[in-house]
PDB file of C-alpha atoms in Angstrom:
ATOM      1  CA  UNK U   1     -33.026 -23.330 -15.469  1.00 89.00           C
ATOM      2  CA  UNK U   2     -30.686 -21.466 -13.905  1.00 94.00           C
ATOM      3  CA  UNK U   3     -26.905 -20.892 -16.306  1.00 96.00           C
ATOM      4  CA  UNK U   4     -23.999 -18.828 -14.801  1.00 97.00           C
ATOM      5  CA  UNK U   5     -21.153 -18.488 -17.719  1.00 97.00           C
ATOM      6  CA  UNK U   6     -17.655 -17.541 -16.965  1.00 97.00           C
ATOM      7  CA  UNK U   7     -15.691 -15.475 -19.428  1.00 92.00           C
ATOM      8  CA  UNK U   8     -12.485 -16.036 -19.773  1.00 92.00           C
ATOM      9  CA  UNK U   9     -12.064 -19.743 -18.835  1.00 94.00           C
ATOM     10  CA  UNK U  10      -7.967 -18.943 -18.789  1.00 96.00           C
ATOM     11  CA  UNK U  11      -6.383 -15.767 -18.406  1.00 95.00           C
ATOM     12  CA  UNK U  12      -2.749 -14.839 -18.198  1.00 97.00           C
ATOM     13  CA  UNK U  13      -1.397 -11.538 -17.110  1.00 97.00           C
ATOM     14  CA  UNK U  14       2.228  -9.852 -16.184  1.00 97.00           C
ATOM     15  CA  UNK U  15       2.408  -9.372 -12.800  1.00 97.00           C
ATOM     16  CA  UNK U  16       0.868  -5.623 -11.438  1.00 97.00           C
ATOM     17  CA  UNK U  17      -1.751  -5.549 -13.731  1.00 97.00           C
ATOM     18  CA  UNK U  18      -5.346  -5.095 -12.651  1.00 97.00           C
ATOM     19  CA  UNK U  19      -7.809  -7.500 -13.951  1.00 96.00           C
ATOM     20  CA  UNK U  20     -11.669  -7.758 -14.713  1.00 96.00           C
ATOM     21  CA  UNK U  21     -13.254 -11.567 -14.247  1.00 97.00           C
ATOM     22  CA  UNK U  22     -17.101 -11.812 -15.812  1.00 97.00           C
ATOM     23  CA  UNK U  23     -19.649 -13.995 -14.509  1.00 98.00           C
ATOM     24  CA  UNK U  24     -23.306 -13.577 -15.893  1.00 98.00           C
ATOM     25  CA  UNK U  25     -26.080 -15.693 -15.227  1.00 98.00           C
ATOM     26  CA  UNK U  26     -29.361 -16.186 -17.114  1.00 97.00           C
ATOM     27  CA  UNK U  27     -32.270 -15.793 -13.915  1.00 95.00           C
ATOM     28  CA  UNK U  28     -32.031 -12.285 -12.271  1.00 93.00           C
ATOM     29  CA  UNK U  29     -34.231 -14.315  -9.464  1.00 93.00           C
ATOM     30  CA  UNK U  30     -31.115 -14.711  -7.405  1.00 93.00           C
ATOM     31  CA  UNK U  31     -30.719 -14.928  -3.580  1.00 91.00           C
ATOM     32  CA  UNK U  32     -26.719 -13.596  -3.871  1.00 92.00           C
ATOM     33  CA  UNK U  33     -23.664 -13.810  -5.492  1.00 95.00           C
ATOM     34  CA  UNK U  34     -20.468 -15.674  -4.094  1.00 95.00           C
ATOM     35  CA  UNK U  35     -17.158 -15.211  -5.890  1.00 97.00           C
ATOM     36  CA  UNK U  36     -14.380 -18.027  -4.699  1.00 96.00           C
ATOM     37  CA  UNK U  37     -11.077 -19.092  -5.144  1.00 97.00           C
ATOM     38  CA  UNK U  38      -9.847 -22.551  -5.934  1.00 95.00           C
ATOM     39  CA  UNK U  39      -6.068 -23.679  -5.673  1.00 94.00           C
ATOM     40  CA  UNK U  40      -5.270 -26.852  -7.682  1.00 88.00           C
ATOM     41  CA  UNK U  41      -5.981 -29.908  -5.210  1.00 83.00           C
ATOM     42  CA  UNK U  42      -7.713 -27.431  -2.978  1.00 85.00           C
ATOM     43  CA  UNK U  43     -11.011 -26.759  -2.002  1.00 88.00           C
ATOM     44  CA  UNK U  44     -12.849 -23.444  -2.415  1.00 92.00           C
ATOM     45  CA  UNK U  45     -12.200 -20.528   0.013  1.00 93.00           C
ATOM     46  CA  UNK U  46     -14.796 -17.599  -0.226  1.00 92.00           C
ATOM     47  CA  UNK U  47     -13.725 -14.067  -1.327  1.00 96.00           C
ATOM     48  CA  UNK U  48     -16.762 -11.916  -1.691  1.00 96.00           C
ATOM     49  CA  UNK U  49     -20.497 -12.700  -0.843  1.00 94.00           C
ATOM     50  CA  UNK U  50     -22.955 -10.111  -2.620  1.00 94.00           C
ATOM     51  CA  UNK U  51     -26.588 -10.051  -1.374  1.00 92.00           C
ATOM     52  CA  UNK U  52     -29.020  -9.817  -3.934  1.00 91.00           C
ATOM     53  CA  UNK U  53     -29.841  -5.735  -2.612  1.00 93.00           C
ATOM     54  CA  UNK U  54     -26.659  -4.917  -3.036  1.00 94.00           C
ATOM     55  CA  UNK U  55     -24.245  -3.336  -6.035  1.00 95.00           C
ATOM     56  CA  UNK U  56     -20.723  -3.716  -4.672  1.00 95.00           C
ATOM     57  CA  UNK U  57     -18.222  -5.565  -2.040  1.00 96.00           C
ATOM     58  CA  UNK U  58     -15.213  -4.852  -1.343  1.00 97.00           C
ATOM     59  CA  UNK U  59     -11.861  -6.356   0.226  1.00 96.00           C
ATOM     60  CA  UNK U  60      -8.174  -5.932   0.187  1.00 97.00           C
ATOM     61  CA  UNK U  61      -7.116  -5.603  -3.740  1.00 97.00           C
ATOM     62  CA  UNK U  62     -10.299  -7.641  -4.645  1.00 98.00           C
ATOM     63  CA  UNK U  63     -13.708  -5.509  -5.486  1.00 98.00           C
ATOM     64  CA  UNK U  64     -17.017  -7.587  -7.045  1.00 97.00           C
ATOM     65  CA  UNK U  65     -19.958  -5.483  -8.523  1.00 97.00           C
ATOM     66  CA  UNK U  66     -23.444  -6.800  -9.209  1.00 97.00           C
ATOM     67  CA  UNK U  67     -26.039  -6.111 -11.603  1.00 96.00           C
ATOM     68  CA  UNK U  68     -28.845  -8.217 -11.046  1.00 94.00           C
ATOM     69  CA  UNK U  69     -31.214  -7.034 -13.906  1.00 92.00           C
ATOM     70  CA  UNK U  70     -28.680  -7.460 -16.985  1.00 95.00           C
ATOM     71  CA  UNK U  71     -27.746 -10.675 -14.816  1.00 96.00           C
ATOM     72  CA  UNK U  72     -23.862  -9.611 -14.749  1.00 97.00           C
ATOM     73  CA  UNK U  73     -21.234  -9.489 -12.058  1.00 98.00           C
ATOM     74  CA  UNK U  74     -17.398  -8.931 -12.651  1.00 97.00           C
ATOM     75  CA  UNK U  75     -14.408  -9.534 -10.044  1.00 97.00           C
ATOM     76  CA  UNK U  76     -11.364  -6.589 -10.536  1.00 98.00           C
ATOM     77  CA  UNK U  77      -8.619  -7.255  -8.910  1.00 98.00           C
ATOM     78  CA  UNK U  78      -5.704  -4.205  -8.303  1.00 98.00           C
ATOM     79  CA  UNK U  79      -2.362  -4.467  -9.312  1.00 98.00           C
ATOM     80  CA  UNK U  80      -2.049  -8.841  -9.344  1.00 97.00           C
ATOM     81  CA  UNK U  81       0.668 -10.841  -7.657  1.00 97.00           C
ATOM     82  CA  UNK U  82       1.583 -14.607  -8.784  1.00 97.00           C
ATOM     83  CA  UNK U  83       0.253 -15.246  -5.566  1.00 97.00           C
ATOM     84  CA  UNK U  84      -3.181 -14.191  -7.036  1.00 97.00           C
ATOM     85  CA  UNK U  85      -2.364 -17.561  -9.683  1.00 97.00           C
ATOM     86  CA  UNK U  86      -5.699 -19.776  -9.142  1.00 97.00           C
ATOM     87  CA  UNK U  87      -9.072 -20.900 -10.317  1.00 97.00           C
ATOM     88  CA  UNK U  88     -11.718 -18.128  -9.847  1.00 98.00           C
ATOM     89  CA  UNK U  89     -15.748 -19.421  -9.624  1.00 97.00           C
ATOM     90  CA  UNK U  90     -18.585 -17.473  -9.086  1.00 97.00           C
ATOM     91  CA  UNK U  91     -22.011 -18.851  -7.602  1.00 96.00           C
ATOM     92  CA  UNK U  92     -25.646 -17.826  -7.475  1.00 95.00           C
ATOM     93  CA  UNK U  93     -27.621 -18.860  -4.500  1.00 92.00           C
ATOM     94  CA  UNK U  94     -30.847 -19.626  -5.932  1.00 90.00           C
ATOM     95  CA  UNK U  95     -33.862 -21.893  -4.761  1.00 83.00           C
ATOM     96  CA  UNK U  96     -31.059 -22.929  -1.038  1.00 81.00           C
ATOM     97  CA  UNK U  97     -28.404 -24.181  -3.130  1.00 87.00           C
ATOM     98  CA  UNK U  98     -25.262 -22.341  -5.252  1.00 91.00           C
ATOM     99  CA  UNK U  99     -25.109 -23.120  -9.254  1.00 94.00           C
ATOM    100  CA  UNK U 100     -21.555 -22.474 -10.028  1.00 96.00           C
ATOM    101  CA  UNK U 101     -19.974 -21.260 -13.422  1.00 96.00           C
ATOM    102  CA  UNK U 102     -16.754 -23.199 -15.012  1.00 95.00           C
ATOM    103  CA  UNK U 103     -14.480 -21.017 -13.671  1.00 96.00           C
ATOM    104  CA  UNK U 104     -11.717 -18.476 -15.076  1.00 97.00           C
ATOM    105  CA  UNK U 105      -8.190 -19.744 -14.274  1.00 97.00           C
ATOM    106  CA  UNK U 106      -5.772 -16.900 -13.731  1.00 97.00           C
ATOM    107  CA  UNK U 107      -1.941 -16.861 -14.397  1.00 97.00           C
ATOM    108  CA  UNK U 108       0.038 -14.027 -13.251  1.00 97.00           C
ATOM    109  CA  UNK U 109       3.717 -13.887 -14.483  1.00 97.00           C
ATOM    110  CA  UNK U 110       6.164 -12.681 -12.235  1.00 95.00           C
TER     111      UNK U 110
ATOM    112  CA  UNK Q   1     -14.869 -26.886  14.838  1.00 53.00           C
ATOM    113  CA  UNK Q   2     -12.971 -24.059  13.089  1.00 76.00           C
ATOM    114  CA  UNK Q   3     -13.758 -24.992   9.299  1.00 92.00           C
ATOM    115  CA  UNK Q   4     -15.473 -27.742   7.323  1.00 95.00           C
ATOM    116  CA  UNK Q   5     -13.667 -30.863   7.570  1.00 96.00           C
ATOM    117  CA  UNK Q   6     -13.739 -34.172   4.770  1.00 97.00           C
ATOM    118  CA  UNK Q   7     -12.455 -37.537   5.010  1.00 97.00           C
ATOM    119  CA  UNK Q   8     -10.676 -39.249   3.389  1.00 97.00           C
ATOM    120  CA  UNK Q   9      -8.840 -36.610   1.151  1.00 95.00           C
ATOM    121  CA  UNK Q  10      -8.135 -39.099  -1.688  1.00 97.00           C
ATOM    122  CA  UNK Q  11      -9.730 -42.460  -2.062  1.00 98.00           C
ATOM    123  CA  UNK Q  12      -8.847 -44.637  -5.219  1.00 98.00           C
ATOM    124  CA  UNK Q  13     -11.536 -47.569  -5.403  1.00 98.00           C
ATOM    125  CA  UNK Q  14     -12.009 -50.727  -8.066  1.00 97.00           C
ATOM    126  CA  UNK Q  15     -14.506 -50.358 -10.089  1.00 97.00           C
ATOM    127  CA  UNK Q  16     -17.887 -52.160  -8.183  1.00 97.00           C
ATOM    128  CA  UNK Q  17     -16.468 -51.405  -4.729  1.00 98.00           C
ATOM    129  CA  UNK Q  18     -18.852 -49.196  -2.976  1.00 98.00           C
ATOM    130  CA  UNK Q  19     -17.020 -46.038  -0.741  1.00 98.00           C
ATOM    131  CA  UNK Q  20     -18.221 -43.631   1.871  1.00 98.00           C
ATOM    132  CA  UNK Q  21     -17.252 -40.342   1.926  1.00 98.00           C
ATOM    133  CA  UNK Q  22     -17.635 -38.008   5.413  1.00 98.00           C
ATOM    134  CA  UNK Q  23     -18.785 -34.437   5.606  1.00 98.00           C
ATOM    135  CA  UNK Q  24     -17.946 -32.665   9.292  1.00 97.00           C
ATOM    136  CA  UNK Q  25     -19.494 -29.252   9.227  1.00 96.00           C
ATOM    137  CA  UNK Q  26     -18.907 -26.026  10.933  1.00 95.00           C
ATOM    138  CA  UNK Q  27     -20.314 -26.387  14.492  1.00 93.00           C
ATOM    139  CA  UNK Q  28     -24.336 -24.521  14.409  1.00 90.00           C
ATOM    140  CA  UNK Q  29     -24.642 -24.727  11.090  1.00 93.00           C
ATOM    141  CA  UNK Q  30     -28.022 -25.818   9.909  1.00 93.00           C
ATOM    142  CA  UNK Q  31     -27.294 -26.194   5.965  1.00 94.00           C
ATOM    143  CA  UNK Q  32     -24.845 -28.831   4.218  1.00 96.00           C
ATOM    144  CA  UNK Q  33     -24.414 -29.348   1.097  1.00 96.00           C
ATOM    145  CA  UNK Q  34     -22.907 -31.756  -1.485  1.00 98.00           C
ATOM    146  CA  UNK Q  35     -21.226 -30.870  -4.891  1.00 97.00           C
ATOM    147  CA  UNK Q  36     -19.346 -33.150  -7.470  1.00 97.00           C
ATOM    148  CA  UNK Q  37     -16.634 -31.560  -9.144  1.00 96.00           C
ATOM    149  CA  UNK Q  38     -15.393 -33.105 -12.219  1.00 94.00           C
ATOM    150  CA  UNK Q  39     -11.680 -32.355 -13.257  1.00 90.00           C
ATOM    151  CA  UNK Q  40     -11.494 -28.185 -15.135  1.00 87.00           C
ATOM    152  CA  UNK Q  41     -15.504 -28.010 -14.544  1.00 91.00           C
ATOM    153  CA  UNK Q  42     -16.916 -25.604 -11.872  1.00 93.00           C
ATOM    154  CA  UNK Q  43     -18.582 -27.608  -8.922  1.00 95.00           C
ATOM    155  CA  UNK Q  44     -22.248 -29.399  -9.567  1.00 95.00           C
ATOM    156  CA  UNK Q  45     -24.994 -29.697  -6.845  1.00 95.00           C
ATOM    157  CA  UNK Q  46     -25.993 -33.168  -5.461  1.00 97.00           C
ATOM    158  CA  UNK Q  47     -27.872 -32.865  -2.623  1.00 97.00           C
ATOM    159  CA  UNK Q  48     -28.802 -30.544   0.893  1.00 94.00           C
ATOM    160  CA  UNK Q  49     -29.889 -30.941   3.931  1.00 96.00           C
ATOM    161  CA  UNK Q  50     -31.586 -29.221   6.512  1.00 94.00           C
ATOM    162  CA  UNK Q  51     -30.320 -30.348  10.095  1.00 95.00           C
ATOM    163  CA  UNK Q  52     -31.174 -34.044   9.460  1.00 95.00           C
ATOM    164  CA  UNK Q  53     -33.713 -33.835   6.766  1.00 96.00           C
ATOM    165  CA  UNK Q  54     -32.733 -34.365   3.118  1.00 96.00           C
ATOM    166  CA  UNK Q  55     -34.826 -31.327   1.053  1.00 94.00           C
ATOM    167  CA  UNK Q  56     -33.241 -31.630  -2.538  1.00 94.00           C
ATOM    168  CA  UNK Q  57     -31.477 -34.453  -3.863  1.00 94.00           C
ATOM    169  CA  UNK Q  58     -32.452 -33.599  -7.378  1.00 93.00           C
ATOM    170  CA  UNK Q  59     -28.643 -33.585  -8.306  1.00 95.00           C
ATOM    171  CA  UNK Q  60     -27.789 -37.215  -7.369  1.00 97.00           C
ATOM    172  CA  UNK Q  61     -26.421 -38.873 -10.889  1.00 95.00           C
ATOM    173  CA  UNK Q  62     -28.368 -42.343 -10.071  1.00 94.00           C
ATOM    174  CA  UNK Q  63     -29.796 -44.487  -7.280  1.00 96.00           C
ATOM    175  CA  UNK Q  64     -25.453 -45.716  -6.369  1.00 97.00           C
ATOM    176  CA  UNK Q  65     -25.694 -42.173  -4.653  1.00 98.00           C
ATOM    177  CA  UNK Q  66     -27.004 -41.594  -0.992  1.00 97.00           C
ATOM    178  CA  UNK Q  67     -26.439 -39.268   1.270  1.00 98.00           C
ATOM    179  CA  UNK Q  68     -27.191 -39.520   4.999  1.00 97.00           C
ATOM    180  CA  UNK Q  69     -27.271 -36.867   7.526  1.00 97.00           C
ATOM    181  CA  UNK Q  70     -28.984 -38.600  10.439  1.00 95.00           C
ATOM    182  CA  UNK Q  71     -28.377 -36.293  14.006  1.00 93.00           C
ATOM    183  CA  UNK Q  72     -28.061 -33.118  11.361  1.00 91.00           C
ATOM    184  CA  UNK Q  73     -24.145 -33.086  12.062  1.00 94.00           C
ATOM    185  CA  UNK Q  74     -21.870 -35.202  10.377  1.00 97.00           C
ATOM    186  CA  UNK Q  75     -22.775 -36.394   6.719  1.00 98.00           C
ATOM    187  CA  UNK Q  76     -21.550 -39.121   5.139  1.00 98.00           C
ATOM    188  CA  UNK Q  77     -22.323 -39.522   1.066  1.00 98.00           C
ATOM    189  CA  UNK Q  78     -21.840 -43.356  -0.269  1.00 98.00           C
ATOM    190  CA  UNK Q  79     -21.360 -44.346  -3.389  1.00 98.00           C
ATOM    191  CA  UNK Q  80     -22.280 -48.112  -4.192  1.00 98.00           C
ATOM    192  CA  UNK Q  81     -20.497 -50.145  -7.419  1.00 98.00           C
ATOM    193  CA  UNK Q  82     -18.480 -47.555  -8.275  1.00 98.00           C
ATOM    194  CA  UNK Q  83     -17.993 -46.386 -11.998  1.00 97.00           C
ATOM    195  CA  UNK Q  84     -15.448 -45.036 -13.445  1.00 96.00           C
ATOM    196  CA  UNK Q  85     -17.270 -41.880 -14.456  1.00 96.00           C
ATOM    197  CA  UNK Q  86     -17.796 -41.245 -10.504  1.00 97.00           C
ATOM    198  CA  UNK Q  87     -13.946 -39.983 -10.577  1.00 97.00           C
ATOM    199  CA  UNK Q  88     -14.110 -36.563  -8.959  1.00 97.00           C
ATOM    200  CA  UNK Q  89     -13.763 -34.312  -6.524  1.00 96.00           C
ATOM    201  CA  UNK Q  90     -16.846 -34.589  -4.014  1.00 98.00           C
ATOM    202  CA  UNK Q  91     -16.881 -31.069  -1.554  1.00 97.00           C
ATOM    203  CA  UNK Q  92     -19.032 -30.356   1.279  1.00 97.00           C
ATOM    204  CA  UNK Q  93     -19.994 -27.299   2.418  1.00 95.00           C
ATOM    205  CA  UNK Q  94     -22.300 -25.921   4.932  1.00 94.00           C
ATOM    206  CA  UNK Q  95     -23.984 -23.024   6.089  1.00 91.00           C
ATOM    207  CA  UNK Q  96     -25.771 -20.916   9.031  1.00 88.00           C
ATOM    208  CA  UNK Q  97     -28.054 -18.799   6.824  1.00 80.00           C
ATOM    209  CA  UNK Q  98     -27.696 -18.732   3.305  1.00 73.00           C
ATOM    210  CA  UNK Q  99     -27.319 -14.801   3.892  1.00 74.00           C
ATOM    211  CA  UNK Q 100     -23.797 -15.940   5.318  1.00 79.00           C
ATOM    212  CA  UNK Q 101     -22.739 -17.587   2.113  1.00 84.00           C
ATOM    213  CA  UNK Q 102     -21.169 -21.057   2.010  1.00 88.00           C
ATOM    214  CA  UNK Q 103     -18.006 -22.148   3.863  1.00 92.00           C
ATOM    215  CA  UNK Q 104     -16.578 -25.669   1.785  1.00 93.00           C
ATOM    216  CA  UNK Q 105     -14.434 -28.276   2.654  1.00 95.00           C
ATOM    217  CA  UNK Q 106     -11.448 -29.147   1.364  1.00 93.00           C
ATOM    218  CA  UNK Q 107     -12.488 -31.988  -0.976  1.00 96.00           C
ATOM    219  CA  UNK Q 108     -12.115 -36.088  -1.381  1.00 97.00           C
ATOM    220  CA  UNK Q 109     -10.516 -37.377  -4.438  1.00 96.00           C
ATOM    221  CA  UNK Q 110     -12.216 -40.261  -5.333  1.00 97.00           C
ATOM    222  CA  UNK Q 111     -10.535 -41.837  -7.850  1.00 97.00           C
ATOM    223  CA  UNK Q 112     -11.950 -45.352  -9.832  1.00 98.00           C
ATOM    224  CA  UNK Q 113      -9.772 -47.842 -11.218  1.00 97.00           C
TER     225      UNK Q 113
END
């Protein structure tokens, strides 16, 4: 059975620092990777989608790597804002359906 | 329409009284899916369909649960004699391919007293 772990589950940083987020997940077998944001109250709004072929994606301030066969991927994120403040999840698509870690909820101080 | 739209966005039902819970999904797409999100835990599957056909409900907590899909559009998930341990946030998302990832809704807050 599929486990994706998130590590930290909190995380608080003074504001311009760059950040690494870790997600791993126990079956390599995956379809791809989704990394999302959740604001309290809020749903989820997608940041990065990583297909299974694939190492790296990148947008804005936000990069995600992947490393299917040690079944690790991490979220950086350049120089954080307190806008950046949220709960960050990562998914595996595996089997037509996403299995979601707990999530690492981020705190950046102004 | 433009994104993946739930109703209502809170609900607060006595315990017993059955709810329904409704899932509009982005215009085309085939997929949608259901997740239960308890409060600080990361979302957990329920159930996905197909257009109108139901292929995994494997992640429905007990027979109260049923989801209904039935011209592969709108989805509506009900809930009968609520518990109090059905408190959560229920999101719906859906999908064109699952090489396009998953676009969610904002969420309904359903609350048991």
């Amino acid at each position: 059975k599929q486990e994706v772990t998130q590590i930290p589950a909190a995380l608080s940083v003074p504001e311009g620092e760059n950040l690494v987020l870790n997600c791993s997940f126990t079956d390599s077998a995956i379809y791809n990777l989704q990394w999302f944001r959740q604001d309290p109250g809020k749903g989820l709004t997608s940041l990065l989608l990583i297909q299974s072929s694939q190492r790296e994606q990148t947008s804005g301030r936000l990069n995600a790597s992947l490393d299917k066969s040690s079944g690790r991927s991490t979220l950086y994120i350049a120089a954080s804002q307190p806008g950046d403040s949220a709960t960050y999840l990562c998914a595996v698509s595996q089997g037509g359906k996403l299995i979601f870690g707990q999530g690492t909820e981020l705190s950046v101080k102004p | 329409g433009a994104g993946v739209s739930q109703s209502p966005r809170y609900k607060v039902a006595k315990r017993g009284q059955d709810v329904a819970l409704r899932c509009d999904p982005i215009s085309g797409h085939v997929s949608l899916f259901w997740y239960q999100q308890a409060l600080g835990q990361g979302p957990e599957f329920l159930t996905y369909f197909q257009n109108e056909a139901q292929l995994d409900k494997s992640g429905l907590p007990s027979d109260r649960f049923f989801a209904e899909r039935p011209e592969g559009s709108v989805s509506t998930l009900k809930i009968q004699r609520t518990q109090q341990e059905d408190s959560a946030v229920y999101l719906c998302a859906s999908s064109q391919e699952s090489v396009y990832g998953y676009t969610f809704g904002s969420g309904t807050r359903l609350t048991v007293v």
